[in-house]
Structures are given as C-alpha cells and as structure tokens.
Amino acid sequence: FLLSPKPEGLGLRNTTYSVVLGFANIPWQIKAIYGIVSDTFPIFGRHRSPYIALAAACGVVSYSFLAMGVVENAFTVGLLLFLTNLAQASPDVMIDASIAERSKTHPLFAADLQTLCWSSYFFFTMIAYQAGGYLEESYGHRVLFFSLIFTCLLVLYPSVKNWLGDKPGSSTAPLPSTPSSPDHGEDEATGFEGHSMPQRQTLLESFRDPVKGPVFRLALFITFVSLGQGFAANAVEDKYVPIFGGLTIVAVCGAVYFWLGQISRLLMKAVIMIFFYGALQPSTNVISVWSKATNDPTDLACGSPDAPEGSEELRFYQDKWCHACAEGKDFLEGGFPRPCFDAPFLALTAVVGSCFGLLGTAVYNKYFGQWPYRKIWTLTQLFFVGLSFLDLIWVNRLNMKLGISDKAFVLGQEVFVPVIMRLAAMPLFVLAAQLCPANVEATLFALIMGISNMSWVTGNYLGVGIVAALNIYEPQFENMVSLIYIRSACSLLPLVTIQLLCPKGTPSDTMNTMEAANSSKTRADGERTGEIEMEDF
C-alpha cells in the first residue's frame, strides 16, 4: 500500500517507506509503559480489560480509515499504522508478563514456553499470509484492510466480556504476597503492589523503590526517545535521518547504563548488548523493493529520485520500468530482467518463511536449548554474515547465469534465513526473562523487548542514511552492490559486542547462578591483569 503508486496507494520511495514504518513501529518499542499506565489509572475500576478494548477499538478505527482510502498524506497514514500496531502491542504485554513470571519460577521450562508461544504465532501467521496475499491480488489493498477490522473485533469481544476476569479495584492475576507487602499481591503485568492504596501514591512509591524506580524511569525515558526519534525522522530529509539514529544509540546506552546499572551490572550489560545487536546492523528494504517490480501498476512504486511522489514524472518512470519487466527486459539495457515478484509469490515466500521459522523454533528447543548464550549467538551471527553476502549473487544476477531462477533462489533463502533467525531470537527471549529481578518481572521484560524492537528501527534509520548517501533510488537502483558490502561488514560488529557484553551462562541457569558465574569470571580476569576486583564494561 505504501509503495503502490496513486491512486491505489501512496507511491512512497523506499527510504520514505522505511521511515514511515519505523514510526508506525513505536508501539512495539514502548510496551513497558502500557502496564504502568493501566495499573496506575484504572477505567471503571478495572486495570486490564478496558485497555485491551481501547486498543482493539483503535485498530477498528484505523483500519476503517485505511480501507476507505480517505487519507493520502504519508505522515497521517503513519499515525493510523501506529494505532494498528498499538492494537497488537498492548495485548501482547499480557502474554509477555505471563512468560516472564513462569520463566522465573520454572527456569527448566523457559525454552518450552517460548517454543509454545512462537509455534502458535508461526502457525497462524502462515494462514494470515496466505489469505492476505490472495485478498491483495484479487481485490486490492482496501479489501485487505476491511478484513483486518474483523481481527480487531476478535480481540474487542472477549475484552468487553471480561474473559480475563478483571475484577474492579484489583489486579488481574495477583502473585503471592511479598515480605514488603504482606497484605497485597504483586500485579502480573507491571509488578505493582495491590491497589488498596491510592493509585497515584502507589506510583510514587514505586518510583522510589530501589528496583522498580530505575525500571520505571527508564521505561518513561525510552518512550520519549522512541517518540522523538520517530517524529524527527519523519520531519527531515533522508540524509539527516541517521543523525537521530546515532543520538538514539548514545541516549539509550547511557540511560541503560545509568538506571539498570543501579540494579545489576549483569542485567545492564546484557540489555546494552541486546540493543547493539540490532542498532549496529543497518537494514533497508531497498532490495525487497527492487525485487517486487511487476507489470501491475497497483503493486509497484518506482520513480526518479528527483521526481515528487505521485507526480507525472514518477508515473513516466513507473510505466517505462513496468513495460520493460513485462517484456522480459532489464530497464538498464542488457543483462537479465529484475525479479518482478507478484503478490501471490510474496505471500508464498512469507508462508515458507513461517514454516521454517516454526521449524527453527523446534530445532532450538530440541538441540540448542541448553547451549551457552555466547556460543549460539556467535554461531548464528556468523551465518548471518554469510547470508548477507548472498544478496550479491542475486543483485548481480549471477543466479540467472547459473541457471537458478529468482523464485528458486529466494525460496532457497527462505529455507535457511528463518531457521537462523529463530536460533538467534529464542535465546534472547529466554535471557530477558531470566534476568528480570523479582517484583518487577513483567515491566522489565516488556521494557527489554521494547528496547530490542527499538534497536532494529534504529538500524533501519541508519540504513536510510546509507541508501541516501549512495543514491539508491527507483528505478535505477544504482550502487546496491556497495550497500550490500557495507551492510555485511556492519553485521560483523555484533560479534564484538557479544564477546564483551554477553553474560556467561545457559538458558537453564537461574539469575543467581549467572550472577555468580560472571562475578567469578570477573574476579579471575582482574587477578590475572592485576586490576582492582570489579566488572569490566
């Protein structure tokens, strides 16, 4: 929709598309704030169900506007997509909270819990991708948006009926009382104490708590940084977008060091490593846009870098390129044509990716669930470096010279990439759950997941700057080889941060065990170097 030319879509360039999606992703970056707000400000005395209902209503309204096609401004569409993500991210916090608690109480089943959740996710994603591809190809974007209204209503109904059992004046699922709070349980979603105290007083008490206070202050800070980065990136030219990405890296790392360092240096180092993992790897959708060119004007966005979006000049480039693809010719004369993938094939690749993502989840749980964190992340990152260079074969059309069709090449990638991604992602979720201190598990878990999501958006903004600097715009797509080299070189950087910041331990270890193991390692390192006995950052 964002890439399709007007009047069916917005006709955005690849860089503008990336910036808009980065802004729309903000709800996934500020997940921790939902629990804080819902526990502090109940609606009709309830702390969970009304907020889920509001999130579902946001999805219904935003998808309705998108389906009617009454909004043509890119930033306004970004706001609507922001609301659609809010409709998903807010209920997701409840699932994260349950996983975090049970991973702490049953560490041996931490990997199994993640496997259950992600297996369910991939199973239904396969169905959604197949249905979405069919609807888009047969009926267009608007019918697809109308169908998504139904999915929001599926969430709205159980929340209105209070299937959660959310009782007025109480938390959704209280935990056993703690010594510091003998009469009131701990709230499942944010770690707040029971609500017999005035709500505002409870919030102030939490901010003064030596563990909850730093977590809540960091959650608020991340919210402001995420919103600031999103609005700023939409307000400036492409070449200035990386500036805000760089400022975000400095701000987030400094804030995590300051606030989480007050709780645990092991936790602080692990969270910074998680953020670096995505932020130091510039990403871009330009290769995806390059491959999606078809002879269907509703599925293509291509134009001159100097042509205004939606202009006649852009339409001229679009028509010229579309006809070249339709005739089996390359727009730049000679060589092989670009892939020109249509919507059904893209849906097929998504389904294949989900299938093998599900396989990757099972493989991790079966064979890699007890591997040390450093070992599994180092191995998977080396695979990512190799897979990144594979795009050189595709972009240079070497696969065609070898007799391998574009569809076969892409489907081959979709077999390996999702498996490696799952092997890298699963330990992250388990580690995040393990490192959450008692009485603040859910808020901190949601905060870590939000920081992880922010890291990939930050890396995406850095990618926008690289694309702008190399002038990789439709329809010429020049200098893509240079982009791949830069991106692949940057993918080596996480190998350094893994060695410096990744905690020593396995998914079956408790936080106390990991603290002891890493403290022992630090003391040994200090003795060997003759330095003061302290953790090196």
Coordinates of C-alpha atoms in Angstrom, one line a residue:
F1 CA 0.0 0.0 0.0
L2 CA 2.7 2.5 0.9
L3 CA 4.8 1.6 -2.2
S4 CA 1.9 1.3 -4.7
P5 CA 1.5 4.5 -6.8
K6 CA -1.5 6.7 -6.5
P7 CA -4.5 6.4 -6.6
E8 CA -4.4 2.9 -5.2
G9 CA -1.5 3.6 -2.8
L10 CA 0.8 6.4 -1.6
G11 CA 3.7 5.9 -4.1
L12 CA 6.4 6.3 -1.5
R13 CA 10.1 5.9 -2.2
N14 CA 11.9 3.1 -0.4
T15 CA 13.5 5.5 2.1
T16 CA 10.3 7.3 3.0
Y17 CA 8.6 3.9 3.3
S18 CA 11.3 2.8 5.8
V19 CA 10.8 6.0 7.9
V20 CA 7.0 5.7 8.0
L21 CA 7.2 2.0 9.1
G22 CA 9.8 3.0 11.7
F23 CA 7.3 5.5 13.1
A24 CA 4.5 3.0 13.0
N25 CA 6.6 0.5 15.0
I26 CA 6.8 2.8 18.0
P27 CA 4.0 0.9 20.0
W28 CA 6.3 -2.1 20.0
Q29 CA 9.1 0.0 21.4
I30 CA 7.2 1.4 24.4
K31 CA 5.4 -1.8 25.6
A32 CA 6.6 -1.3 29.2
I33 CA 4.6 1.9 29.5
Y34 CA 1.3 0.2 28.9
G35 CA 1.4 -1.8 32.2
I36 CA 2.5 1.3 34.2
V37 CA -0.4 3.3 32.8
S38 CA -3.0 0.6 33.2
D39 CA -2.1 -0.2 36.8
T40 CA -2.0 3.4 37.8
F41 CA -5.2 4.7 36.1
P42 CA -8.0 2.1 36.1
I43 CA -11.0 2.6 33.9
F44 CA -14.3 1.8 35.6
G45 CA -12.2 0.3 38.4
R46 CA -10.6 -2.3 36.0
H47 CA -6.9 -2.4 35.1
R48 CA -6.7 -4.7 32.1
S49 CA -9.9 -5.4 30.1
P50 CA -10.8 -1.8 29.3
Y51 CA -7.3 -1.1 28.0
I52 CA -7.4 -4.1 25.7
A53 CA -10.8 -3.0 24.5
L54 CA -9.5 0.5 23.8
A55 CA -6.5 -1.0 21.8
A56 CA -8.9 -3.1 19.8
A57 CA -11.1 -0.1 19.1
C58 CA -8.1 1.8 17.9
G59 CA -7.4 -1.0 15.4
V60 CA -11.0 -0.9 14.2
V61 CA -11.0 2.9 13.6
S62 CA -7.5 3.0 12.0
Y63 CA -8.2 0.1 9.6
S64 CA -11.5 1.6 8.7
F65 CA -9.9 4.8 7.6
L66 CA -7.2 2.9 5.7
A67 CA -9.9 0.8 4.0
M68 CA -12.0 3.8 2.9
G69 CA -8.9 5.4 1.3
V70 CA -9.7 8.8 2.7
V71 CA -6.2 9.5 3.9
E72 CA -3.4 10.3 1.4
N73 CA -0.8 12.0 3.5
A74 CA 2.2 9.8 4.4
F75 CA 2.5 11.0 8.0
T76 CA -1.2 10.6 8.6
V77 CA -1.1 7.1 7.3
G78 CA 1.9 6.5 9.6
L79 CA -0.3 7.6 12.5
L80 CA -3.0 5.2 11.5
L81 CA -0.5 2.4 11.2
F82 CA 0.8 3.4 14.7
L83 CA -2.7 2.8 16.0
T84 CA -2.9 -0.6 14.3
N85 CA 0.4 -1.6 16.0
L86 CA -0.9 -0.3 19.3
A87 CA -3.9 -2.7 18.9
Q88 CA -1.5 -5.6 18.8
A89 CA 1.3 -4.5 21.1
S90 CA -0.9 -3.7 24.1
P91 CA -2.5 -7.2 24.5
D92 CA 0.9 -8.7 23.8
V93 CA 2.2 -7.3 27.1
M94 CA -0.1 -9.7 28.9
I95 CA 1.5 -12.6 27.2
D96 CA 5.0 -11.3 27.9
A97 CA 4.1 -10.9 31.6
S98 CA 3.0 -14.5 31.9
I99 CA 6.1 -15.8 30.2
A100 CA 8.4 -13.7 32.3
E101 CA 6.8 -14.9 35.6
R102 CA 6.8 -18.6 34.7
S103 CA 10.3 -18.5 33.3
K104 CA 11.5 -17.2 36.7
T105 CA 9.6 -19.8 38.7
H106 CA 10.3 -22.7 36.3
P107 CA 13.6 -22.0 34.5
L108 CA 13.9 -25.5 33.1
F109 CA 10.8 -24.8 31.1
A110 CA 11.8 -21.4 29.9
A111 CA 12.7 -22.5 26.4
D112 CA 9.5 -24.7 26.2
L113 CA 7.3 -21.6 27.0
Q114 CA 9.0 -19.6 24.2
T115 CA 8.5 -22.6 21.9
L116 CA 4.8 -22.8 22.6
C117 CA 4.2 -19.1 22.0
W118 CA 6.3 -18.9 18.8
S119 CA 4.9 -22.1 17.4
S120 CA 1.4 -20.7 17.8
Y121 CA 2.5 -17.4 16.3
F122 CA 4.0 -19.0 13.2
F123 CA 1.1 -21.4 12.7
F124 CA -1.5 -18.7 12.4
T125 CA 0.9 -16.4 10.6
M126 CA 1.1 -18.9 7.8
I127 CA -2.7 -18.8 7.5
A128 CA -2.7 -15.0 7.6
Y129 CA 0.0 -14.5 4.9
Q130 CA -1.7 -16.9 2.5
A131 CA -5.1 -15.2 3.0
G132 CA -3.6 -11.7 2.8
G133 CA -1.8 -12.4 -0.5
Y134 CA -4.9 -13.8 -2.1
L135 CA -7.0 -10.8 -1.0
E136 CA -4.5 -8.3 -2.1
E137 CA -4.0 -9.9 -5.5
S138 CA -7.7 -10.5 -6.1
Y139 CA -9.4 -7.4 -4.6
G140 CA -6.7 -4.9 -3.7
H141 CA -5.5 -3.2 -0.5
R142 CA -8.8 -1.8 0.7
V143 CA -10.5 -5.2 0.9
L144 CA -7.5 -6.4 2.8
F145 CA -7.8 -3.6 5.3
F146 CA -11.5 -4.3 5.7
S147 CA -10.7 -7.9 6.6
L148 CA -8.3 -6.7 9.3
I149 CA -11.1 -4.9 11.0
F150 CA -12.5 -8.4 11.8
T151 CA -9.3 -9.4 13.5
C152 CA -9.6 -6.4 15.8
L153 CA -13.2 -7.2 16.6
L154 CA -12.0 -10.7 17.7
V155 CA -9.9 -9.0 20.4
L156 CA -12.6 -6.5 21.3
Y157 CA -15.3 -9.0 22.1
P158 CA -13.5 -11.0 24.8
S159 CA -12.1 -7.8 26.4
V160 CA -15.6 -6.3 26.6
K161 CA -16.9 -9.6 28.1
N162 CA -14.1 -9.5 30.6
W163 CA -12.8 -13.0 29.8
L164 CA -9.7 -12.1 31.8
G165 CA -11.7 -12.0 35.0
D166 CA -10.5 -8.5 35.7
K167 CA -12.2 -7.5 39.0
P168 CA -12.8 -3.9 39.9
G169 CA -10.2 -2.5 42.3
S170 CA -7.8 -5.4 42.0
S171 CA -5.1 -6.7 39.8
T172 CA -5.7 -9.2 37.1
A173 CA -3.6 -12.0 38.5
P174 CA -2.0 -11.3 41.9
L175 CA 1.0 -13.1 43.0
P176 CA 1.7 -14.3 46.5
S177 CA 2.4 -11.6 49.0
T178 CA 5.9 -10.4 49.5
P179 CA 7.6 -9.5 52.8
S180 CA 7.4 -5.8 52.0
S181 CA 3.7 -6.1 51.1
P182 CA 2.1 -8.7 53.4
D183 CA -1.5 -7.8 52.6
H184 CA -1.3 -7.3 48.9
G185 CA -0.2 -9.4 45.9
E186 CA 2.1 -8.4 43.2
D187 CA 0.5 -7.4 39.9
E188 CA 1.1 -9.7 36.9
A189 CA 1.7 -7.1 34.3
T190 CA 3.8 -4.5 35.9
G191 CA 5.0 -5.6 39.3
F192 CA 2.9 -3.0 41.2
E193 CA 1.7 -3.7 44.7
G194 CA -2.0 -4.2 45.4
H195 CA -4.4 -1.4 44.7
S196 CA -5.9 -0.7 48.2
M197 CA -3.6 2.4 48.3
P198 CA -4.4 5.4 46.2
Q199 CA -3.2 4.9 42.7
R200 CA -1.1 8.0 42.5
Q201 CA 0.6 7.2 45.8
T202 CA 1.3 3.7 44.6
L203 CA 3.1 5.1 41.5
L204 CA 5.2 7.5 43.6
E205 CA 6.1 4.6 46.0
S206 CA 7.1 2.5 43.0
F207 CA 9.3 5.3 41.6
R208 CA 11.1 5.5 45.0
D209 CA 11.7 1.7 45.1
P210 CA 15.4 0.8 44.6
V211 CA 14.4 -1.8 41.9
K212 CA 11.1 -0.6 40.5
G213 CA 12.2 3.1 40.4
P214 CA 15.0 2.7 37.9
V215 CA 13.0 0.4 35.7
F216 CA 10.0 2.8 35.5
R217 CA 12.2 5.8 34.9
L218 CA 14.0 4.0 32.1
A219 CA 10.6 3.0 30.6
L220 CA 9.5 6.6 30.5
F221 CA 12.8 7.7 29.0
I222 CA 12.6 5.1 26.3
T223 CA 9.1 6.2 25.5
F224 CA 10.2 9.8 25.0
V225 CA 13.3 8.8 23.0
S226 CA 11.2 6.5 20.7
L227 CA 8.6 9.2 20.0
G228 CA 11.3 11.8 19.5
Q229 CA 13.2 9.6 17.0
G230 CA 10.1 8.7 15.1
F231 CA 8.8 12.3 14.7
A232 CA 12.2 13.7 13.9
A233 CA 12.9 11.1 11.2
N234 CA 9.7 12.0 9.5
A235 CA 10.5 15.7 9.6
V236 CA 13.9 15.7 8.0
E237 CA 15.5 14.7 4.7
D238 CA 16.7 11.2 4.2
K239 CA 20.4 12.1 4.6
Y240 CA 19.8 13.5 8.1
V241 CA 17.8 10.5 9.4
P242 CA 21.0 8.7 10.7
I243 CA 21.8 11.6 12.9
F244 CA 18.8 10.8 15.1
G245 CA 19.7 7.1 14.9
G246 CA 23.2 7.9 16.3
L247 CA 21.7 10.1 19.0
T248 CA 19.3 7.4 20.0
I249 CA 22.2 4.9 20.4
V250 CA 24.0 7.2 22.7
A251 CA 20.9 8.1 24.7
V252 CA 19.6 4.6 25.1
C253 CA 23.0 3.1 26.1
G254 CA 23.6 5.9 28.6
A255 CA 20.2 5.5 30.1
V256 CA 20.5 1.8 30.4
Y257 CA 24.0 2.1 31.9
F258 CA 22.7 4.7 34.5
W259 CA 19.4 3.1 35.6
L260 CA 19.8 -0.6 35.1
G261 CA 23.4 -0.4 36.4
Q262 CA 21.8 0.5 39.8
I263 CA 20.0 -2.9 39.8
S264 CA 22.5 -5.3 38.3
R265 CA 25.6 -4.8 36.1
L266 CA 25.0 -8.2 34.5
L267 CA 21.5 -7.0 33.5
M268 CA 22.8 -3.7 32.3
K269 CA 25.5 -5.3 30.1
A270 CA 23.0 -7.8 28.7
V271 CA 20.5 -5.1 27.7
I272 CA 23.1 -2.9 26.1
M273 CA 24.2 -6.0 24.1
I274 CA 20.7 -6.7 23.0
F275 CA 20.3 -3.1 21.8
F276 CA 23.6 -3.1 20.0
Y277 CA 22.7 -6.3 18.3
G278 CA 20.1 -4.5 16.1
A279 CA 21.2 -0.9 16.2
L280 CA 24.7 -1.6 14.8
Q281 CA 23.4 -3.5 11.8
P282 CA 22.0 -1.1 9.2
S283 CA 18.9 -2.5 7.5
T284 CA 17.0 -1.4 4.5
N285 CA 14.1 -2.6 2.3
V286 CA 15.6 -1.4 -0.9
I287 CA 16.4 -4.9 -2.2
S288 CA 12.9 -6.0 -1.4
V289 CA 11.5 -3.0 -3.4
W290 CA 13.8 -3.8 -6.2
S291 CA 12.5 -7.4 -6.4
K292 CA 8.8 -6.5 -6.2
A293 CA 8.6 -4.7 -9.5
T294 CA 5.7 -6.1 -11.6
N295 CA 3.7 -5.1 -14.7
D296 CA 0.8 -4.3 -12.3
P297 CA 0.8 -0.5 -11.5
T298 CA -1.0 -1.1 -8.2
D299 CA 1.9 -3.2 -7.0
L300 CA 4.8 -1.0 -8.0
A301 CA 6.5 2.1 -6.7
C302 CA 9.3 3.4 -8.9
G303 CA 10.5 6.8 -9.8
S304 CA 13.2 9.3 -10.3
P305 CA 15.0 10.4 -7.1
D306 CA 14.2 14.0 -8.3
A307 CA 10.5 13.3 -9.1
P308 CA 7.9 14.4 -6.5
E309 CA 6.0 11.5 -5.1
G310 CA 2.7 11.0 -7.0
S311 CA 3.9 13.2 -9.9
E312 CA 3.6 12.7 -13.6
E313 CA 7.3 12.3 -13.9
L314 CA 7.3 9.5 -11.4
R315 CA 4.5 7.8 -13.4
F316 CA 6.6 8.1 -16.5
Y317 CA 9.4 6.1 -14.9
Q318 CA 7.0 3.7 -13.5
D319 CA 5.4 2.9 -16.9
K320 CA 8.8 2.6 -18.6
W321 CA 10.0 0.1 -16.0
C322 CA 6.8 -1.8 -15.9
H323 CA 6.8 -2.3 -19.6
A324 CA 10.4 -3.4 -19.5
C325 CA 9.6 -6.0 -16.9
A326 CA 6.5 -7.2 -18.8
E327 CA 8.6 -7.7 -21.9
G328 CA 11.3 -9.6 -20.0
K329 CA 13.9 -6.8 -20.4
D330 CA 16.1 -5.0 -18.0
F331 CA 15.4 -1.3 -17.5
L332 CA 19.1 -0.5 -17.7
E333 CA 19.6 -2.3 -21.0
G334 CA 21.2 -5.7 -21.4
G335 CA 21.5 -8.5 -18.8
F336 CA 18.6 -10.2 -17.1
P337 CA 15.3 -8.6 -16.1
R338 CA 14.6 -7.8 -12.5
P339 CA 12.7 -10.4 -10.5
C340 CA 9.3 -8.7 -10.8
F341 CA 7.6 -10.8 -8.0
D342 CA 3.9 -10.5 -7.7
A343 CA 1.7 -10.6 -4.5
P344 CA 0.9 -14.3 -4.5
F345 CA 4.5 -15.3 -4.8
L346 CA 5.5 -12.9 -2.0
A347 CA 2.7 -14.4 0.1
L348 CA 4.2 -17.8 -0.7
T349 CA 7.6 -16.7 0.5
A350 CA 6.1 -15.5 3.7
V351 CA 4.3 -18.8 4.3
V352 CA 7.5 -20.7 3.6
G353 CA 9.4 -18.4 5.9
S354 CA 6.8 -19.0 8.7
C355 CA 7.0 -22.8 8.2
F356 CA 10.8 -22.8 8.6
G357 CA 10.6 -20.3 11.4
L358 CA 8.4 -22.8 13.2
L359 CA 11.0 -25.5 12.4
G360 CA 13.7 -23.2 13.7
T361 CA 11.8 -22.9 17.0
A362 CA 11.5 -26.6 17.3
V363 CA 15.2 -27.2 16.4
Y364 CA 16.3 -24.7 19.0
N365 CA 14.2 -26.3 21.7
K366 CA 15.4 -29.8 20.8
Y367 CA 19.1 -29.3 20.1
F368 CA 20.2 -25.8 21.1
G369 CA 18.1 -25.0 24.2
Q370 CA 21.0 -25.6 26.6
W371 CA 23.8 -24.1 24.6
P372 CA 25.7 -21.2 26.2
Y373 CA 24.4 -17.8 25.1
R374 CA 27.8 -16.7 23.7
K375 CA 28.2 -19.8 21.6
I376 CA 24.7 -19.8 20.0
W377 CA 24.8 -16.1 19.2
T378 CA 28.3 -16.2 17.8
L379 CA 27.5 -19.1 15.6
T380 CA 24.2 -17.6 14.3
Q381 CA 25.8 -14.2 13.6
L382 CA 28.5 -15.8 11.5
F383 CA 25.7 -17.4 9.5
F384 CA 24.0 -14.0 9.1
V385 CA 27.2 -12.5 7.7
G386 CA 27.4 -15.3 5.1
L387 CA 23.7 -15.0 4.2
S388 CA 24.1 -11.2 3.8
F389 CA 26.7 -11.7 1.1
L390 CA 24.3 -14.0 -0.7
D391 CA 22.4 -10.9 -1.9
L392 CA 25.5 -10.1 -4.1
I393 CA 24.6 -13.2 -6.2
W394 CA 21.0 -12.0 -6.6
V395 CA 21.7 -8.4 -7.3
N396 CA 24.5 -9.2 -9.8
R397 CA 22.1 -11.7 -11.4
L398 CA 24.7 -14.4 -11.1
N399 CA 21.9 -16.9 -10.1
M400 CA 20.4 -16.4 -13.6
K401 CA 23.7 -17.0 -15.2
L402 CA 24.0 -20.3 -13.2
G403 CA 20.5 -21.3 -14.4
I404 CA 18.9 -20.7 -11.0
S405 CA 15.6 -18.8 -11.3
D406 CA 14.9 -15.9 -9.0
K407 CA 12.0 -17.7 -7.4
A408 CA 14.1 -20.8 -6.7
F409 CA 16.8 -18.6 -5.2
V410 CA 14.5 -16.7 -3.0
L411 CA 12.7 -19.7 -1.8
G412 CA 16.1 -21.3 -1.0
Q413 CA 16.9 -18.3 1.2
E414 CA 13.6 -18.6 2.9
V415 CA 14.5 -22.1 4.0
F416 CA 17.7 -21.0 5.8
V417 CA 17.1 -17.5 7.0
P418 CA 14.0 -18.1 9.2
V419 CA 15.7 -21.0 10.9
I420 CA 18.9 -19.0 11.7
M421 CA 16.7 -16.1 12.9
R422 CA 14.8 -18.3 15.3
L423 CA 18.0 -19.8 16.6
A424 CA 19.2 -16.2 17.3
A425 CA 16.0 -14.9 18.7
M426 CA 14.9 -17.6 21.1
P427 CA 17.9 -17.2 23.4
L428 CA 17.2 -13.5 23.6
F429 CA 13.7 -14.0 24.9
V430 CA 14.9 -16.6 27.4
L431 CA 17.7 -14.4 28.7
A432 CA 15.5 -11.4 29.0
A433 CA 13.1 -13.4 31.2
Q434 CA 15.9 -14.9 33.3
L435 CA 17.5 -11.5 34.2
C436 CA 14.3 -9.9 35.4
P437 CA 14.6 -9.2 39.2
A438 CA 11.7 -10.3 41.5
N439 CA 8.7 -8.0 41.8
V440 CA 9.3 -6.2 38.5
E441 CA 9.5 -9.1 36.1
A442 CA 6.8 -8.2 33.6
T443 CA 7.5 -4.5 33.3
L444 CA 11.2 -5.1 32.8
F445 CA 10.6 -8.0 30.3
A446 CA 8.4 -5.7 28.3
L447 CA 11.0 -2.9 28.6
I448 CA 13.8 -5.2 27.3
M449 CA 11.6 -6.4 24.4
G450 CA 10.8 -2.8 23.6
I451 CA 14.5 -1.8 23.6
S452 CA 15.2 -4.7 21.3
N453 CA 12.4 -3.5 18.9
M454 CA 13.8 0.0 19.0
S455 CA 17.3 -1.3 18.1
W456 CA 16.1 -2.7 14.8
V457 CA 14.2 0.5 14.0
T458 CA 17.4 2.5 14.8
G459 CA 19.4 0.2 12.5
N460 CA 16.7 0.8 9.9
Y461 CA 17.2 4.6 10.2
L462 CA 20.9 4.2 9.7
G463 CA 20.1 2.1 6.6
V464 CA 18.0 5.0 5.3
G465 CA 21.1 7.3 5.5
I466 CA 23.3 4.8 3.7
V467 CA 20.7 4.4 0.9
A468 CA 20.5 8.2 0.6
A469 CA 24.3 8.6 0.6
L470 CA 24.7 6.0 -2.2
N471 CA 21.7 7.5 -4.1
I472 CA 19.9 4.1 -4.4
Y473 CA 16.5 5.1 -5.6
E474 CA 13.9 3.8 -8.0
P475 CA 14.1 2.9 -10.9
Q476 CA 17.9 2.8 -11.4
F477 CA 18.8 1.2 -8.1
E478 CA 22.5 2.1 -8.6
N479 CA 25.2 1.2 -6.1
M480 CA 23.3 -1.7 -4.5
V481 CA 26.5 -3.8 -4.5
S482 CA 28.2 -1.2 -2.3
L483 CA 25.2 -1.2 0.0
I484 CA 25.5 -5.0 0.5
Y485 CA 29.2 -4.7 1.2
I486 CA 28.6 -2.0 3.8
R487 CA 25.7 -3.9 5.4
S488 CA 27.6 -7.2 5.5
A489 CA 30.6 -5.5 7.1
C490 CA 28.4 -3.9 9.8
S491 CA 27.0 -7.4 10.6
L492 CA 30.4 -8.3 12.0
L493 CA 30.1 -5.7 14.7
P494 CA 27.7 -7.7 16.9
L495 CA 30.4 -10.4 17.2
V496 CA 32.5 -7.9 19.2
T497 CA 29.6 -6.8 21.5
I498 CA 28.7 -10.5 22.1
Q499 CA 32.2 -11.2 23.4
L500 CA 32.3 -8.1 25.5
L501 CA 28.8 -7.9 27.0
C502 CA 27.0 -11.3 26.7
P503 CA 26.7 -12.9 30.1
K504 CA 28.3 -16.3 30.7
G505 CA 25.5 -18.9 31.2
T506 CA 22.9 -21.1 29.6
P507 CA 19.0 -20.9 29.4
S508 CA 18.7 -23.4 32.3
D509 CA 20.7 -21.2 34.7
T510 CA 18.9 -19.0 37.3
M511 CA 19.8 -15.4 37.6
N512 CA 21.7 -16.0 40.9
T513 CA 23.8 -18.8 39.1
M514 CA 24.6 -16.5 36.2
E515 CA 25.5 -13.6 38.6
A516 CA 27.9 -15.9 40.5
A517 CA 29.4 -17.3 37.3
N518 CA 30.0 -13.9 35.8
S519 CA 31.3 -12.5 39.1
S520 CA 33.8 -15.3 39.4
K521 CA 35.0 -14.7 35.8
T522 CA 35.4 -11.0 36.5
R523 CA 37.4 -11.7 39.6
A524 CA 39.7 -14.1 37.8
D525 CA 40.2 -11.6 35.0
G526 CA 41.0 -8.9 37.5
E527 CA 43.6 -11.1 39.3
R528 CA 45.3 -12.0 36.0
T529 CA 45.6 -8.4 35.0
G530 CA 46.4 -7.1 38.4
E531 CA 43.5 -4.7 38.3
I532 CA 41.0 -3.9 41.1
E533 CA 38.3 -6.5 41.5
M534 CA 35.5 -5.0 39.5
E535 CA 33.4 -5.8 36.5
D536 CA 34.8 -4.6 33.2
F537 CA 32.3 -2.9 31.0

